[in-house]
């Protein structure tokens, strides 16, 4: 997508909020919060040039920890409200933040259709493999058998293979990052925000309070930058294989990228040839003549 640039560049302090962060010490949310601001500043975007939407969850408590246009929606519904905003004004980059709990349970239907629709937006998955806000409940991404507060004997269900699931939907952009590697996450977000269509960014993050199995140290040891090892993000089959094999190491980086497929709004027949976007066309219309037909 082409992003409108301003003549004077933004600074990190432009994104500062007077509201202090309340996440636990060592929470991965800090890394994602910092990398997001760095990416936006790096792209030359002021807080008034981007929309950030938040699902419910610990990460969602970050909705007032950054300046700018922000929307904190209902649990599991961050994708449709973000997609609606992006359709109304495709000139403005929209970033949606959601947790693994909401995104792969309550809101999983929205995720399916956002990927296949290729809406013009970035989706950042805060993936700590549990519902942290509700004190350590198992999510669909918690390892099968893992003992959690809500399931002291371990969850009986199979764990959802989230990357295999996303790749089965024919995505146009898939990346994976680790919240402890802020420089890499910053660069991934910069590419994702400019992507033509739906960019899925899976960020593995520590939750030291409730996730005792995928710790910061474990992620630090196992994550590696696949792009630096020569991975070609143009190959869908290779990207899927790389993303789903986490048996020894965990591949991070831009795993798949396809800029050829049009975004949803570009395919709308009724919008072809239009020089305006829907928000430009909002006006006061006299409906009285139409109303007569209804009485
Ligand atoms: Fe972060 Fe976990 Fe604490 Fe929530 S409970 S703020 S996810 S460390």
mmCIF file of C-alpha atoms and ligand atoms in Angstrom:
data_model
loop_
_atom_site.group_PDB
_atom_site.id
_atom_site.type_symbol
_atom_site.label_atom_id
_atom_site.label_comp_id
_atom_site.label_asym_id
_atom_site.label_seq_id
_atom_site.Cartn_x
_atom_site.Cartn_y
_atom_site.Cartn_z
ATOM 1 C CA UNK A 1 0.000 0.000 0.000
ATOM 2 C CA UNK A 2 1.181 3.564 -0.475
ATOM 3 C CA UNK A 3 1.428 5.404 2.802
ATOM 4 C CA UNK A 4 0.967 9.175 3.003
ATOM 5 C CA UNK A 5 4.151 10.709 4.364
ATOM 6 C CA UNK A 6 4.369 13.977 6.223
ATOM 7 C CA UNK A 7 6.999 16.588 5.536
ATOM 8 C CA UNK A 8 8.386 16.652 9.086
ATOM 9 C CA UNK A 9 9.168 13.282 10.556
ATOM 10 C CA UNK A 10 7.614 11.910 13.742
ATOM 11 C CA UNK A 11 9.624 11.220 16.889
ATOM 12 C CA UNK A 12 9.311 8.473 19.474
ATOM 13 C CA UNK A 13 8.022 10.945 22.051
ATOM 14 C CA UNK A 14 5.085 11.762 19.753
ATOM 15 C CA UNK A 15 3.734 8.318 20.650
ATOM 16 C CA UNK A 16 4.271 8.782 24.395
ATOM 17 C CA UNK A 17 1.218 8.455 26.628
ATOM 18 C CA UNK A 18 0.770 9.896 30.131
ATOM 19 C CA UNK A 19 -0.781 6.554 31.188
ATOM 20 C CA UNK A 20 1.853 4.189 32.625
ATOM 21 C CA UNK A 21 2.092 0.559 31.507
ATOM 22 C CA UNK A 22 0.708 -1.974 33.969
ATOM 23 C CA UNK A 23 2.018 -5.231 32.523
ATOM 24 C CA UNK A 24 3.925 -7.654 34.755
ATOM 25 C CA UNK A 25 7.702 -7.419 34.872
ATOM 26 C CA UNK A 26 9.164 -9.373 31.970
ATOM 27 C CA UNK A 27 5.921 -9.412 29.944
ATOM 28 C CA UNK A 28 6.416 -9.647 26.184
ATOM 29 C CA UNK A 29 3.858 -6.892 25.678
ATOM 30 C CA UNK A 30 6.597 -4.346 26.381
ATOM 31 C CA UNK A 31 8.648 -5.536 23.417
ATOM 32 C CA UNK A 32 5.702 -5.429 21.004
ATOM 33 C CA UNK A 33 4.653 -2.008 22.301
ATOM 34 C CA UNK A 34 8.168 -0.649 21.795
ATOM 35 C CA UNK A 35 8.680 -2.240 18.388
ATOM 36 C CA UNK A 36 5.345 -0.904 17.123
ATOM 37 C CA UNK A 37 6.316 2.664 17.977
ATOM 38 C CA UNK A 38 9.751 2.225 16.404
ATOM 39 C CA UNK A 39 8.213 0.830 13.227
ATOM 40 C CA UNK A 40 5.718 3.681 12.918
ATOM 41 C CA UNK A 41 8.395 6.313 13.497
ATOM 42 C CA UNK A 42 10.653 4.475 11.053
ATOM 43 C CA UNK A 43 7.931 4.626 8.408
ATOM 44 C CA UNK A 44 7.508 8.367 8.980
ATOM 45 C CA UNK A 45 3.985 7.952 10.319
ATOM 46 C CA UNK A 46 2.659 10.416 12.876
ATOM 47 C CA UNK A 47 0.149 9.194 15.481
ATOM 48 C CA UNK A 48 -2.641 10.912 13.544
ATOM 49 C CA UNK A 49 -1.806 8.985 10.375
ATOM 50 C CA UNK A 50 -2.452 5.465 11.662
ATOM 51 C CA UNK A 51 -5.274 3.618 13.431
ATOM 52 C CA UNK A 52 -4.504 1.032 16.100
ATOM 53 C CA UNK A 53 -7.246 -1.324 17.273
ATOM 54 C CA UNK A 54 -7.039 -3.591 20.307
ATOM 55 C CA UNK A 55 -8.832 -6.752 21.313
ATOM 56 C CA UNK A 56 -9.507 -7.582 24.959
ATOM 57 C CA UNK A 57 -6.575 -9.091 26.838
ATOM 58 C CA UNK A 58 -3.456 -8.031 28.697
ATOM 59 C CA UNK A 59 -2.130 -6.525 25.453
ATOM 60 C CA UNK A 60 -5.436 -4.667 25.053
ATOM 61 C CA UNK A 61 -4.638 -2.782 28.237
ATOM 62 C CA UNK A 62 -2.016 -1.101 26.077
ATOM 63 C CA UNK A 63 -4.722 0.754 24.151
ATOM 64 C CA UNK A 64 -4.108 3.933 26.154
ATOM 65 C CA UNK A 65 -0.343 3.457 26.519
ATOM 66 C CA UNK A 66 0.385 4.982 23.113
ATOM 67 C CA UNK A 67 -0.797 8.269 21.638
ATOM 68 C CA UNK A 68 -2.860 8.399 18.476
ATOM 69 C CA UNK A 69 -6.122 7.063 17.115
ATOM 70 C CA UNK A 70 -6.945 3.881 19.001
ATOM 71 C CA UNK A 71 -10.012 1.687 19.364
ATOM 72 C CA UNK A 72 -10.435 -0.896 22.116
ATOM 73 C CA UNK A 73 -13.180 -3.276 21.024
ATOM 74 C CA UNK A 74 -15.011 -6.371 22.210
ATOM 75 C CA UNK A 75 -13.366 -9.696 22.931
ATOM 76 C CA UNK A 76 -12.502 -11.562 19.746
ATOM 77 C CA UNK A 77 -13.843 -8.780 17.493
ATOM 78 C CA UNK A 78 -10.790 -6.683 16.729
ATOM 79 C CA UNK A 79 -10.524 -7.952 13.154
ATOM 80 C CA UNK A 80 -13.987 -6.944 11.888
ATOM 81 C CA UNK A 81 -13.837 -3.484 13.415
ATOM 82 C CA UNK A 82 -10.347 -2.974 11.968
ATOM 83 C CA UNK A 83 -11.398 -4.283 8.571
ATOM 84 C CA UNK A 84 -14.365 -1.907 8.566
ATOM 85 C CA UNK A 85 -12.114 1.052 9.296
ATOM 86 C CA UNK A 86 -9.661 -0.037 6.610
ATOM 87 C CA UNK A 87 -12.462 -0.348 4.046
ATOM 88 C CA UNK A 88 -13.820 3.074 4.938
ATOM 89 C CA UNK A 89 -10.429 4.698 4.417
ATOM 90 C CA UNK A 90 -7.803 2.484 2.775
ATOM 91 C CA UNK A 91 -5.347 5.407 2.782
ATOM 92 C CA UNK A 92 -4.823 5.043 6.541
ATOM 93 C CA UNK A 93 -2.804 2.058 7.774
ATOM 94 C CA UNK A 94 -4.751 -0.026 10.298
ATOM 95 C CA UNK A 95 -3.019 -2.244 12.846
ATOM 96 C CA UNK A 96 -5.030 -4.731 14.896
ATOM 97 C CA UNK A 97 -3.660 -6.394 18.019
ATOM 98 C CA UNK A 98 -5.172 -9.613 19.345
ATOM 99 C CA UNK A 99 -4.213 -12.404 21.712
ATOM 100 C CA UNK A 100 -3.999 -16.106 20.921
ATOM 101 C CA UNK A 101 -7.038 -16.794 23.096
ATOM 102 C CA UNK A 102 -9.470 -14.448 21.381
ATOM 103 C CA UNK A 103 -8.015 -14.851 17.902
ATOM 104 C CA UNK A 104 -8.165 -18.659 17.784
ATOM 105 C CA UNK A 105 -11.380 -19.178 19.783
ATOM 106 C CA UNK A 106 -13.954 -16.377 20.109
ATOM 107 C CA UNK A 107 -12.754 -14.572 16.978
ATOM 108 C CA UNK A 108 -11.421 -17.416 14.858
ATOM 109 C CA UNK A 109 -14.167 -17.010 12.254
ATOM 110 C CA UNK A 110 -13.151 -13.407 11.736
ATOM 111 C CA UNK A 111 -9.540 -14.451 11.244
ATOM 112 C CA UNK A 112 -10.532 -17.001 8.593
ATOM 113 C CA UNK A 113 -12.440 -14.489 6.521
ATOM 114 C CA UNK A 114 -9.921 -11.700 6.972
ATOM 115 C CA UNK A 115 -7.177 -13.887 5.524
ATOM 116 C CA UNK A 116 -9.249 -15.137 2.583
ATOM 117 C CA UNK A 117 -10.620 -11.643 1.939
ATOM 118 C CA UNK A 118 -7.150 -10.096 2.076
ATOM 119 C CA UNK A 119 -8.343 -6.991 3.889
ATOM 120 C CA UNK A 120 -5.873 -4.108 3.877
ATOM 121 C CA UNK A 121 -4.598 -4.320 7.476
ATOM 122 C CA UNK A 122 -1.874 -5.658 9.737
ATOM 123 C CA UNK A 123 -2.787 -8.175 12.408
ATOM 124 C CA UNK A 124 -0.337 -8.582 15.278
ATOM 125 C CA UNK A 125 -0.895 -11.767 17.276
ATOM 126 C CA UNK A 126 0.240 -11.512 20.892
ATOM 127 C CA UNK A 127 0.986 -15.197 21.218
ATOM 128 C CA UNK A 128 1.724 -16.199 24.808
ATOM 129 C CA UNK A 129 -0.283 -19.437 24.573
ATOM 130 C CA UNK A 130 -2.761 -18.582 27.306
ATOM 131 C CA UNK A 131 -5.431 -16.133 28.442
ATOM 132 C CA UNK A 132 -3.242 -14.002 30.722
ATOM 133 C CA UNK A 133 -5.868 -11.373 31.595
ATOM 134 C CA UNK A 134 -8.154 -14.005 33.097
ATOM 135 C CA UNK A 135 -5.267 -15.441 35.114
ATOM 136 C CA UNK A 136 -3.810 -18.225 33.073
ATOM 137 C CA UNK A 137 -6.627 -20.065 31.357
ATOM 138 C CA UNK A 138 -5.648 -22.467 28.598
ATOM 139 C CA UNK A 139 -6.187 -21.217 25.048
ATOM 140 C CA UNK A 140 -6.456 -23.163 21.805
ATOM 141 C CA UNK A 141 -2.673 -22.721 21.448
ATOM 142 C CA UNK A 142 -1.754 -24.052 24.906
ATOM 143 C CA UNK A 143 0.098 -27.346 24.656
ATOM 144 C CA UNK A 144 -2.161 -30.375 25.092
ATOM 145 C CA UNK A 145 -1.823 -31.742 28.608
ATOM 146 C CA UNK A 146 -0.240 -28.545 29.923
ATOM 147 C CA UNK A 147 -1.525 -27.802 33.432
ATOM 148 C CA UNK A 148 -3.061 -24.346 33.676
ATOM 149 C CA UNK A 149 -5.097 -22.526 36.322
ATOM 150 C CA UNK A 150 -8.363 -23.392 34.572
ATOM 151 C CA UNK A 151 -7.291 -26.949 33.816
ATOM 152 C CA UNK A 152 -5.146 -28.379 36.631
ATOM 153 C CA UNK A 153 -5.105 -31.773 34.917
ATOM 154 C CA UNK A 154 -4.148 -30.341 31.527
ATOM 155 C CA UNK A 155 -6.483 -29.543 28.656
ATOM 156 C CA UNK A 156 -8.008 -32.596 26.991
ATOM 157 C CA UNK A 157 -8.230 -31.027 23.513
ATOM 158 C CA UNK A 158 -5.564 -31.212 20.847
ATOM 159 C CA UNK A 159 -3.550 -28.005 20.442
ATOM 160 C CA UNK A 160 -4.427 -26.013 17.345
ATOM 161 C CA UNK A 161 -1.525 -25.781 14.907
ATOM 162 C CA UNK A 162 -2.007 -22.064 14.322
ATOM 163 C CA UNK A 163 0.581 -21.607 11.577
ATOM 164 C CA UNK A 164 -0.647 -24.624 9.590
ATOM 165 C CA UNK A 165 -4.172 -23.283 9.984
ATOM 166 C CA UNK A 166 -3.267 -19.806 8.722
ATOM 167 C CA UNK A 167 -1.299 -21.207 5.778
ATOM 168 C CA UNK A 168 -4.279 -23.381 4.807
ATOM 169 C CA UNK A 169 -6.220 -20.162 4.168
ATOM 170 C CA UNK A 170 -3.906 -19.025 1.339
ATOM 171 C CA UNK A 171 -2.551 -15.913 3.080
ATOM 172 C CA UNK A 172 -0.583 -13.182 1.314
ATOM 173 C CA UNK A 173 1.722 -12.298 4.221
ATOM 174 C CA UNK A 174 2.875 -14.374 7.189
ATOM 175 C CA UNK A 175 5.670 -13.438 9.567
ATOM 176 C CA UNK A 176 6.777 -14.686 12.948
ATOM 177 C CA UNK A 177 8.771 -12.781 15.521
ATOM 178 C CA UNK A 178 9.853 -12.938 19.133
ATOM 179 C CA UNK A 179 8.973 -10.060 21.437
ATOM 180 C CA UNK A 180 12.486 -10.203 22.892
ATOM 181 C CA UNK A 181 14.041 -9.323 19.537
ATOM 182 C CA UNK A 182 12.828 -5.750 19.112
ATOM 183 C CA UNK A 183 15.069 -4.765 16.160
ATOM 184 C CA UNK A 184 13.851 -7.729 14.074
ATOM 185 C CA UNK A 185 10.199 -7.222 15.062
ATOM 186 C CA UNK A 186 10.484 -3.532 14.161
ATOM 187 C CA UNK A 187 11.697 -4.370 10.652
ATOM 188 C CA UNK A 188 8.997 -7.036 10.189
ATOM 189 C CA UNK A 189 6.277 -4.590 11.229
ATOM 190 C CA UNK A 190 7.555 -1.962 8.798
ATOM 191 C CA UNK A 191 7.144 -4.411 5.915
ATOM 192 C CA UNK A 192 3.813 -5.733 7.227
ATOM 193 C CA UNK A 193 2.280 -2.261 7.545
ATOM 194 C CA UNK A 194 3.126 -1.524 3.892
ATOM 195 C CA UNK A 195 1.829 -4.905 2.663
ATOM 196 C CA UNK A 196 -0.902 -4.996 0.048
ATOM 197 C CA UNK A 197 -3.606 -6.852 1.970
ATOM 198 C CA UNK A 198 -3.821 -8.804 5.208
ATOM 199 C CA UNK A 199 -0.478 -9.149 6.991
ATOM 200 C CA UNK A 200 -0.427 -11.799 9.728
ATOM 201 C CA UNK A 201 2.393 -11.252 12.240
ATOM 202 C CA UNK A 202 2.661 -13.972 14.892
ATOM 203 C CA UNK A 203 4.683 -12.632 17.808
ATOM 204 C CA UNK A 204 5.814 -15.242 20.317
ATOM 205 C CA UNK A 205 5.911 -13.546 23.667
ATOM 206 C CA UNK A 206 6.713 -14.446 27.212
ATOM 207 C CA UNK A 207 4.073 -14.392 29.938
ATOM 208 C CA UNK A 208 6.253 -15.024 32.989
ATOM 209 C CA UNK A 209 3.265 -14.957 35.310
ATOM 210 C CA UNK A 210 1.244 -17.791 33.756
ATOM 211 C CA UNK A 211 3.232 -19.395 30.948
ATOM 212 C CA UNK A 212 5.953 -21.494 32.552
ATOM 213 C CA UNK A 213 6.575 -23.637 29.463
ATOM 214 C CA UNK A 214 7.500 -21.158 26.688
ATOM 215 C CA UNK A 215 9.679 -18.795 28.669
ATOM 216 C CA UNK A 216 11.662 -15.817 27.437
ATOM 217 C CA UNK A 217 14.849 -17.847 27.819
ATOM 218 C CA UNK A 218 13.457 -20.794 25.854
ATOM 219 C CA UNK A 219 12.270 -18.530 23.021
ATOM 220 C CA UNK A 220 15.578 -16.668 23.007
ATOM 221 C CA UNK A 221 17.452 -19.938 22.612
ATOM 222 C CA UNK A 222 15.239 -21.523 19.942
ATOM 223 C CA UNK A 223 14.202 -18.635 17.697
ATOM 224 C CA UNK A 224 16.372 -17.883 14.668
ATOM 225 C CA UNK A 225 16.106 -15.478 11.746
ATOM 226 C CA UNK A 226 15.169 -17.621 8.739
ATOM 227 C CA UNK A 227 15.656 -14.740 6.283
ATOM 228 C CA UNK A 228 19.284 -14.440 7.370
ATOM 229 C CA UNK A 229 19.677 -18.154 6.646
ATOM 230 C CA UNK A 230 18.478 -17.690 3.073
ATOM 231 C CA UNK A 231 14.739 -18.428 3.326
ATOM 232 C CA UNK A 232 12.888 -17.128 0.258
ATOM 233 C CA UNK A 233 9.513 -15.677 1.342
ATOM 234 C CA UNK A 234 8.074 -16.114 -2.174
ATOM 235 C CA UNK A 235 7.684 -19.901 -1.793
ATOM 236 C CA UNK A 236 4.386 -20.742 -0.061
ATOM 237 C CA UNK A 237 5.030 -24.472 0.386
ATOM 238 C CA UNK A 238 8.497 -23.944 1.861
ATOM 239 C CA UNK A 239 7.199 -21.182 4.116
ATOM 240 C CA UNK A 240 4.452 -23.442 5.438
ATOM 241 C CA UNK A 241 6.886 -26.264 6.116
ATOM 242 C CA UNK A 242 9.298 -23.916 7.855
ATOM 243 C CA UNK A 243 6.594 -22.296 9.961
ATOM 244 C CA UNK A 244 5.099 -25.561 11.178
ATOM 245 C CA UNK A 245 8.300 -27.398 12.049
ATOM 246 C CA UNK A 246 9.193 -26.111 15.504
ATOM 247 C CA UNK A 247 10.597 -29.409 16.749
ATOM 248 C CA UNK A 248 14.187 -28.173 17.116
ATOM 249 C CA UNK A 249 14.285 -24.469 16.271
ATOM 250 C CA UNK A 250 11.640 -21.813 15.626
ATOM 251 C CA UNK A 251 11.876 -19.899 12.349
ATOM 252 C CA UNK A 252 11.224 -16.171 12.602
ATOM 253 C CA UNK A 253 11.234 -13.425 9.989
ATOM 254 C CA UNK A 254 9.080 -12.788 6.949
ATOM 255 C CA UNK A 255 8.085 -16.334 6.085
ATOM 256 C CA UNK A 256 5.719 -15.628 3.184
ATOM 257 C CA UNK A 257 4.976 -12.506 1.165
ATOM 258 C CA UNK A 258 2.871 -12.087 -1.963
ATOM 259 C CA UNK A 259 2.300 -8.543 -3.198
ATOM 260 C CA UNK A 260 0.573 -9.624 -6.409
ATOM 261 C CA UNK A 261 -2.875 -10.501 -5.091
ATOM 262 C CA UNK A 262 -5.131 -7.432 -4.811
ATOM 263 C CA UNK A 263 -6.524 -6.409 -1.456
ATOM 264 C CA UNK A 264 -10.270 -6.798 -0.890
ATOM 265 C CA UNK A 265 -11.182 -3.171 -1.618
ATOM 266 C CA UNK A 266 -9.248 -3.250 -4.892
ATOM 267 C CA UNK A 267 -11.466 -6.063 -6.143
ATOM 268 C CA UNK A 268 -14.779 -4.345 -5.451
ATOM 269 C CA UNK A 269 -16.454 -3.754 -8.803
ATOM 270 C CA UNK A 270 -18.398 -0.757 -7.506
ATOM 271 C CA UNK A 271 -15.144 1.001 -6.514
ATOM 272 C CA UNK A 272 -13.384 0.601 -9.845
ATOM 273 C CA UNK A 273 -12.236 3.925 -11.282
ATOM 274 C CA UNK A 274 -13.143 5.849 -8.130
ATOM 275 C CA UNK A 275 -10.745 8.601 -7.082
ATOM 276 C CA UNK A 276 -12.369 8.970 -3.661
ATOM 277 C CA UNK A 277 -12.585 6.542 -0.754
ATOM 278 C CA UNK A 278 -15.800 5.917 1.206
ATOM 279 C CA UNK A 279 -15.033 8.437 3.981
ATOM 280 C CA UNK A 280 -14.748 11.171 1.346
ATOM 281 C CA UNK A 281 -18.293 10.443 0.256
ATOM 282 C CA UNK A 282 -19.969 10.778 3.642
ATOM 283 C CA UNK A 283 -22.500 13.601 3.565
ATOM 284 C CA UNK A 284 -25.934 14.681 4.741
ATOM 285 C CA UNK A 285 -28.589 13.199 2.480
ATOM 286 C CA UNK A 286 -32.247 14.115 2.512
ATOM 287 C CA UNK A 287 -33.978 10.742 2.962
ATOM 288 C CA UNK A 288 -37.529 12.070 3.142
ATOM 289 C CA UNK A 289 -38.441 11.105 -0.438
ATOM 290 C CA UNK A 290 -37.170 7.564 0.084
ATOM 291 C CA UNK A 291 -38.982 7.267 3.412
ATOM 292 C CA UNK A 292 -42.302 7.924 1.720
ATOM 293 C CA UNK A 293 -41.962 4.618 -0.066
ATOM 294 C CA UNK A 294 -41.842 2.810 3.249
ATOM 295 C CA UNK A 295 -45.046 4.239 4.764
HETATM 296 FE FE1 LIG B 1 1.913 -10.103 30.536
HETATM 297 FE FE2 LIG B 1 1.168 -12.501 31.395
HETATM 298 FE FE3 LIG B 1 1.306 -10.449 33.105
HETATM 299 FE FE4 LIG B 1 -0.590 -10.544 31.243
HETATM 300 S S1 LIG B 1 -0.366 -11.974 32.966
HETATM 301 S S2 LIG B 1 0.637 -8.738 31.785
HETATM 302 S S3 LIG B 1 0.461 -11.476 29.508
HETATM 303 S S4 LIG B 1 3.020 -11.389 32.003
#
